[in-house]
């Protein structure tokens, strides 16, 4: 039986390859690299921190190929929960897609909270006398402002996000160009003793921490997979947009990391009392073009941080809405604002969790917050999708796959090793914070929530399993298959 996507429910396929790649890159490169370069240097203990961005790119590419095959075969709106629903429905009903939405309700706003932490850090460069309490209040005020803007409905969102994307690109390019004008190869490529001692456990603990930070900086390469119902020729466009965006962002990050290390001594980035440890881009501009230029670029970075939170909560609040509308999550999340037509409960819930995550990041450290959000998403999204791809190849061999993963199953194995490394070293890289235990507790709570929801909806295990292989039975699409 020929596989194809089901009706798109009113969506129009109008997003081409260029726009799709730009959408991915805009989600990948927000405030992240401006706040994580010092964290990466601290994790590795020197300029060899560049390995973290390379390792993150390798994991992103391997995982991206999983998204590419699943997204091309099932190009509907929803991304992960569509793939998990199709793969795991045979044995556990709607448990896995429900748990994905449950965990997304936590890790999406936690990602946004890192943007608010970065906002306050860079604001500290412009206002060095700002106290912790003042910083906390400003960060919470930013979150309230974002939610208020989205709550009232925002006209011309596409135009606003395009302007914010341009500001972000301008910020990155200015830092890269400034670093190139006063670049010191000695600073960038002089490594401490034993920097590459692979037999040392200290190296591998640092590598795992750097890999976690690296993949955090690449998150967003899968954004177009959530927009599958709006992508032109998804069999070709989705895989290419994922691969092109990862390669493009990797080039930007490498230039940014190497350029920064060639201007600011890495020891300064590891010193909590030095401005380079919290506002490294501002420190680069101050060293090269002076304080005035540094202040200007810092303002642009603040706009970038705000934009990352704005666009993240805009898209993230739709995840529980889409799931609830398709009876995969609690029904109240399917309600829209009667006038402005946005998902009220999803936005409110994620706004509150973003505020809590911001306070956690401010009163522990940003690295701990990143460890927490990555461990939460590893089990139910990253590892589950690796399994889902293999399950669907076995359960639905007739599923039309315009794109098949290159060198299968090698990328799946690389992604599996990478995600397990991040998860296995999480507690060692956050001593006393217990991110693994917190992630398992959240997952257990999600299982309890599923039982309550399944009882209310009278679905498995309190009703019959509903197996629906709709991507096997829909009408054939009018697109050509992509080369594998």
XYZ file of C-alpha atoms in Angstrom:
484
model
C 0.000 0.000 0.000
C 1.401 3.380 -0.928
C 2.288 5.575 2.054
C 1.581 9.285 2.076
C 0.739 12.083 4.438
C -2.851 12.563 5.511
C -4.771 15.728 4.805
C -3.063 18.734 6.327
C -6.120 20.180 8.027
C -6.041 23.542 6.302
C -2.272 24.163 6.265
C -0.754 25.379 3.013
C 2.597 24.046 1.817
C 4.333 27.343 1.162
C 7.694 27.056 2.991
C 10.545 26.281 0.579
C 14.104 25.120 1.207
C 15.615 28.557 1.827
C 12.886 29.600 4.257
C 12.970 26.209 6.005
C 16.742 26.390 6.494
C 16.455 29.958 7.794
C 13.727 28.920 10.240
C 15.943 26.151 11.636
C 18.965 28.421 11.903
C 16.973 31.167 13.599
C 15.967 28.723 16.328
C 19.474 27.260 16.644
C 21.463 30.482 16.932
C 19.798 32.660 19.523
C 21.512 33.784 22.716
C 23.120 30.334 23.141
C 26.659 30.809 21.795
C 27.036 34.186 23.515
C 26.568 32.620 26.949
C 27.978 29.113 26.469
C 31.465 29.848 25.093
C 32.829 30.468 28.630
C 30.982 27.355 29.872
C 32.588 25.297 27.101
C 36.064 26.627 27.941
C 35.522 25.865 31.624
C 34.342 22.326 30.825
C 37.440 21.500 28.751
C 39.890 23.655 30.696
C 41.413 25.450 27.726
C 41.136 26.447 24.051
C 40.601 22.797 23.103
C 36.985 23.632 23.939
C 36.499 23.878 20.184
C 36.011 20.094 20.324
C 32.721 20.647 22.101
C 31.148 22.466 19.154
C 32.499 19.877 16.703
C 31.199 16.977 18.822
C 27.851 18.744 19.195
C 27.637 19.103 15.407
C 28.376 15.383 14.898
C 25.615 14.420 17.341
C 23.232 16.953 15.783
C 23.910 15.556 12.298
C 23.408 11.952 13.413
C 20.211 12.823 15.265
C 19.151 15.132 12.441
C 19.165 12.227 9.989
C 16.671 10.445 12.261
C 14.431 13.505 12.186
C 14.939 13.730 8.418
C 13.662 10.219 7.695
C 10.744 10.435 10.112
C 9.782 13.965 9.027
C 9.946 13.181 5.317
C 7.811 10.054 5.764
C 5.234 11.695 8.072
C 5.225 15.406 7.228
C 2.364 16.447 9.469
C 2.069 19.133 12.129
C 3.452 18.021 15.488
C 6.855 16.439 14.929
C 7.894 14.023 17.668
C 4.497 13.155 19.027
C 3.355 12.145 15.518
C 6.359 9.819 15.098
C 6.059 8.360 18.603
C 2.314 7.860 18.220
C 2.827 5.916 15.008
C 5.708 3.773 16.293
C 4.556 2.899 19.817
C 0.786 2.638 19.332
C 0.997 -1.136 18.824
C 2.102 -1.926 22.394
C 1.511 1.103 24.612
C -1.282 3.056 22.944
C -0.762 6.784 23.355
C 1.646 6.599 26.280
C 4.796 7.686 24.433
C 3.327 10.704 22.578
C 1.668 11.783 25.837
C 5.003 11.550 27.683
C 6.691 13.520 24.920
C 4.227 16.388 25.339
C 4.582 16.088 29.116
C 8.372 16.434 28.924
C 8.135 19.166 26.253
C 6.091 21.161 28.757
C 9.272 21.203 30.859
C 12.249 21.244 28.503
C 10.907 23.867 26.065
C 10.411 26.555 28.747
C 13.717 25.545 30.376
C 15.433 26.324 27.076
C 13.661 29.691 27.083
C 14.778 30.349 30.656
C 18.419 30.054 29.570
C 17.732 32.928 27.172
C 16.462 35.058 30.057
C 19.533 34.159 32.140
C 21.687 35.256 29.200
C 19.705 38.490 28.914
C 20.405 39.392 32.546
C 24.082 38.385 32.231
C 24.665 40.737 29.298
C 22.606 43.480 30.915
C 25.144 43.240 33.718
C 27.792 44.502 31.289
C 25.825 47.715 30.740
C 24.870 47.982 34.426
C 27.800 46.487 36.404
C 26.344 47.609 39.750
C 23.106 45.656 39.237
C 22.455 43.431 42.246
C 21.180 39.855 42.200
C 17.689 40.793 43.356
C 17.427 43.508 40.717
C 18.593 41.024 38.075
C 15.981 38.508 39.225
C 13.206 41.092 39.002
C 14.319 42.239 35.554
C 14.429 38.649 34.275
C 10.959 37.925 35.615
C 9.780 41.196 34.062
C 11.109 40.083 30.661
C 9.125 36.845 30.930
C 5.951 38.703 31.910
C 6.430 41.100 28.982
C 6.883 38.248 26.483
C 3.791 36.442 27.752
C 1.800 39.703 27.720
C 2.790 40.397 24.098
C 1.840 36.890 23.038
C -1.324 36.933 25.163
C -2.784 39.927 23.412
C -2.032 38.489 20.001
C 0.776 39.826 17.861
C 0.123 41.016 14.318
C 2.685 40.376 11.600
C 4.643 37.861 13.670
C 6.580 36.663 10.632
C 7.857 40.198 9.979
C 8.805 40.719 13.628
C 10.727 37.452 13.834
C 12.519 38.272 10.544
C 13.737 41.574 12.020
C 14.867 39.822 15.201
C 16.681 37.192 13.109
C 18.509 39.970 11.247
C 19.564 41.536 14.553
C 20.902 38.192 15.766
C 22.906 37.607 12.575
C 24.278 41.162 12.790
C 25.396 40.551 16.387
C 27.187 37.320 15.500
C 28.885 38.779 12.428
C 30.058 41.867 14.316
C 31.697 39.722 16.988
C 33.345 37.489 14.361
C 34.640 40.462 12.345
C 35.834 42.287 15.456
C 37.721 39.202 16.620
C 39.354 38.829 13.201
C 40.750 42.374 13.368
C 42.813 41.628 16.487
C 43.235 37.859 16.338
C 46.107 36.173 18.172
C 46.891 32.627 17.060
C 49.017 32.216 20.184
C 45.990 32.786 22.433
C 43.678 30.621 20.348
C 45.946 27.619 19.798
C 48.168 27.354 22.876
C 46.843 24.426 24.871
C 47.532 23.496 28.492
C 49.504 20.361 29.310
C 47.547 17.101 29.016
C 44.730 18.884 27.114
C 44.248 15.830 24.876
C 45.064 13.020 27.336
C 42.372 10.557 26.249
C 43.243 8.059 28.976
C 42.270 10.533 31.693
C 38.807 10.290 33.258
C 38.953 14.056 33.744
C 39.101 14.484 29.951
C 35.988 12.394 29.377
C 34.007 14.123 32.122
C 34.887 17.446 30.499
C 34.089 16.063 27.045
C 30.626 14.924 28.196
C 29.966 18.358 29.702
C 31.146 20.013 26.482
C 28.991 17.687 24.367
C 25.964 18.638 26.464
C 26.655 22.338 25.986
C 27.374 21.769 22.289
C 24.114 19.963 21.526
C 22.232 22.607 23.515
C 23.653 25.227 21.150
C 22.502 23.217 18.105
C 18.958 22.556 19.364
C 16.465 23.823 16.806
C 17.729 21.888 13.782
C 14.434 19.975 13.923
C 12.110 23.002 13.911
C 10.846 22.410 10.371
C 9.874 18.848 11.299
C 7.185 20.379 13.534
C 5.976 22.355 10.512
C 5.821 19.370 8.159
C 2.294 20.209 7.011
C 3.497 23.615 5.751
C 6.685 22.510 3.930
C 6.838 22.325 0.136
C 7.983 18.939 -1.186
C 8.788 17.732 2.357
C 10.520 14.566 1.137
C 13.322 16.728 -0.222
C 13.036 19.961 1.747
C 12.931 18.590 5.305
C 16.147 16.528 5.154
C 18.049 19.242 3.325
C 16.903 22.016 5.658
C 18.095 19.990 8.657
C 21.503 19.157 7.184
C 22.165 22.615 5.694
C 21.188 24.409 8.904
C 23.492 22.251 11.046
C 26.454 22.765 8.705
C 25.788 26.507 8.476
C 25.494 26.979 12.234
C 28.600 24.836 12.814
C 30.618 27.193 10.589
C 29.285 30.219 12.506
C 30.019 28.653 15.894
C 33.559 27.622 14.960
C 34.360 31.119 13.701
C 32.825 32.615 16.842
C 34.622 30.265 19.253
C 38.047 30.472 17.584
C 37.764 34.243 17.120
C 36.819 34.766 20.755
C 39.696 32.608 22.006
C 42.055 34.629 19.810
C 41.135 37.878 21.568
C 40.258 37.024 25.173
C 42.592 34.836 27.240
C 40.725 31.657 28.117
C 41.694 31.992 31.776
C 39.502 35.114 31.938
C 36.508 33.117 30.697
C 36.991 30.656 33.567
C 37.195 33.401 36.208
C 33.735 34.056 37.720
C 34.834 37.551 38.692
C 35.770 38.558 35.151
C 33.208 40.087 32.796
C 34.434 37.684 30.090
C 32.883 34.775 32.006
C 29.363 36.197 31.641
C 29.534 38.641 28.698
C 32.327 37.292 26.514
C 31.058 38.901 23.283
C 31.036 42.314 24.969
C 34.569 41.667 26.215
C 35.714 40.879 22.652
C 34.259 44.131 21.298
C 35.750 46.154 24.135
C 39.210 44.661 23.500
C 39.055 45.291 19.757
C 36.840 48.290 18.919
C 36.402 49.986 22.294
C 33.686 50.431 24.885
C 31.245 52.252 22.605
C 31.152 49.398 20.108
C 30.884 46.904 22.955
C 27.854 48.711 24.382
C 26.179 48.787 20.951
C 26.681 45.080 20.299
C 25.556 44.280 23.850
C 22.232 46.006 23.101
C 21.893 43.897 19.950
C 22.584 40.764 21.999
C 19.890 41.791 24.486
C 17.439 42.082 21.573
C 18.587 38.635 20.374
C 17.994 37.150 23.822
C 14.517 38.669 23.985
C 13.767 37.396 20.487
C 14.824 33.855 21.361
C 12.411 33.784 24.302
C 9.632 35.400 22.274
C 9.826 32.978 19.337
C 10.451 29.977 21.595
C 7.347 30.516 23.715
C 5.354 31.382 20.607
C 6.102 27.988 19.043
C 6.378 25.979 22.248
C 2.919 26.922 23.480
C 1.477 25.261 20.371
C 2.868 21.808 21.230
C 0.313 20.900 23.946
C -2.414 22.589 21.892
C -1.796 20.419 18.820
C -1.592 17.282 20.970
C -4.757 18.052 22.937
C -6.646 18.835 19.738
C -5.764 15.356 18.461
C -6.678 13.724 21.812
C -3.110 12.989 22.896
C -3.097 15.359 25.894
C -5.440 17.019 28.395
C -8.390 18.625 26.620
C -8.199 22.094 28.290
C -4.949 22.687 26.385
C -6.931 22.573 23.122
C -8.838 25.760 23.958
C -7.968 28.958 22.105
C -8.422 32.535 23.270
C -11.893 33.549 22.048
C -10.647 36.760 20.440
C -6.944 36.462 19.621
C -6.976 32.724 18.833
C -3.881 31.529 20.684
C -3.546 28.570 23.106
C -4.083 30.217 26.480
C -3.288 27.376 28.869
C -0.176 26.248 26.992
C 1.262 29.766 26.967
C 0.428 30.388 30.623
C 1.902 27.062 31.772
C 5.122 27.510 29.828
C 5.437 31.096 31.012
C 5.321 29.984 34.644
C 7.833 27.166 34.072
C 10.148 29.590 32.228
C 10.101 31.859 35.288
C 10.898 28.954 37.621
C 13.709 27.771 35.353
C 15.143 31.287 35.217
C 15.324 31.479 39.010
C 16.955 28.036 39.133
C 19.562 29.147 36.601
C 20.231 32.377 38.458
C 20.635 30.773 41.859
C 22.567 27.676 40.786
C 24.355 28.134 37.470
C 23.573 28.069 33.777
C 25.453 24.798 33.198
C 23.194 23.020 35.708
C 20.097 24.365 33.961
C 21.394 23.079 30.606
C 22.132 19.665 32.161
C 18.580 19.507 33.541
C 16.820 20.377 30.288
C 18.923 17.946 28.225
C 18.409 15.009 30.589
C 14.661 15.640 30.589
C 14.477 15.441 26.778
C 16.915 12.538 26.261
C 14.700 9.593 27.250
C 11.317 10.494 25.786
C 12.437 12.374 22.698
C 16.013 11.571 21.651
C 16.263 7.896 22.611
C 12.593 7.187 21.865
C 12.931 8.486 18.299
C 15.947 6.288 17.653
C 13.803 3.311 18.639
C 10.808 4.685 16.704
C 12.738 4.788 13.438
C 13.690 1.105 13.718
C 10.216 0.095 14.883
C 8.550 1.838 11.943
C 10.944 0.220 9.456
C 9.841 -3.143 10.808
C 6.148 -2.424 11.530
C 5.392 -0.290 8.484
C 7.692 -1.460 5.678
C 5.195 -0.084 3.152
C 5.446 3.446 4.541
C 6.531 5.771 1.764
C 9.984 7.083 2.679
C 11.075 9.832 0.282
C 14.303 10.035 2.284
C 16.128 7.135 3.934
C 18.878 7.659 6.459
C 22.334 7.422 4.948
C 24.385 4.411 6.133
C 21.583 3.102 8.353
C 21.944 2.177 11.214
C 25.312 3.928 11.769
C 23.861 7.433 12.428
C 21.339 5.896 14.854
C 24.182 4.216 16.757
C 26.220 7.445 16.825
C 23.198 9.353 18.132
C 22.520 6.626 20.705
C 26.101 6.761 22.027
C 26.052 10.558 22.104
C 22.772 10.870 23.994
C 23.717 8.114 26.451
C 27.041 9.885 27.104
C 25.219 13.108 27.909
C 22.754 11.316 30.164
C 25.290 9.079 31.891
C 27.622 11.933 32.841
C 24.886 14.390 33.849
C 25.212 13.876 37.604
C 29.034 14.019 37.464
C 28.889 17.337 35.657
C 26.345 18.761 38.114
C 27.447 17.411 41.516
C 24.772 17.778 44.147
C 22.128 18.845 41.582
C 20.980 15.335 40.550
C 19.619 16.087 37.031
C 19.190 12.359 36.291
C 17.055 11.863 39.386
C 14.979 14.940 38.566
C 14.427 13.765 34.983
C 13.310 10.322 36.167
C 10.998 11.897 38.750
C 9.404 14.061 36.049
C 9.005 11.014 33.827
C 7.392 9.035 36.672
C 5.026 11.918 37.362
C 4.187 11.937 33.661
C 3.261 8.263 33.823
C 0.885 9.035 36.697
C -0.602 11.923 34.694
C -1.063 9.574 31.730
C -2.978 7.091 33.868
C -5.293 9.884 35.042
C -5.740 11.170 31.488
C -6.277 7.683 30.017
C -8.937 6.999 32.654
C -10.754 10.225 31.760
C -10.500 9.579 28.004
C -11.199 5.823 28.336
C -8.239 4.845 26.170
C -5.600 2.153 26.688
C -5.106 0.750 29.318
C -8.707 1.641 30.252
C -10.074 1.076 26.774
C -9.164 -0.494 23.451
C -5.971 0.377 21.641
C -6.588 2.629 18.660
C -4.126 1.636 15.957
C -4.189 4.136 13.112
C -1.705 3.802 10.272
C -2.961 6.898 8.492
C 0.333 7.573 6.733
C -0.049 4.224 4.987
C -3.557 4.870 3.667
C -3.703 8.519 2.560
C -3.823 9.743 -1.040
C -0.551 9.771 -2.932
C 1.188 13.171 -2.748
C 2.110 15.097 -5.864
C 5.835 15.278 -5.080
C 8.792 13.417 -6.440
C 10.750 11.095 -4.129
C 14.055 12.439 -2.872
C 17.348 10.763 -3.563
C 18.598 8.598 -0.748
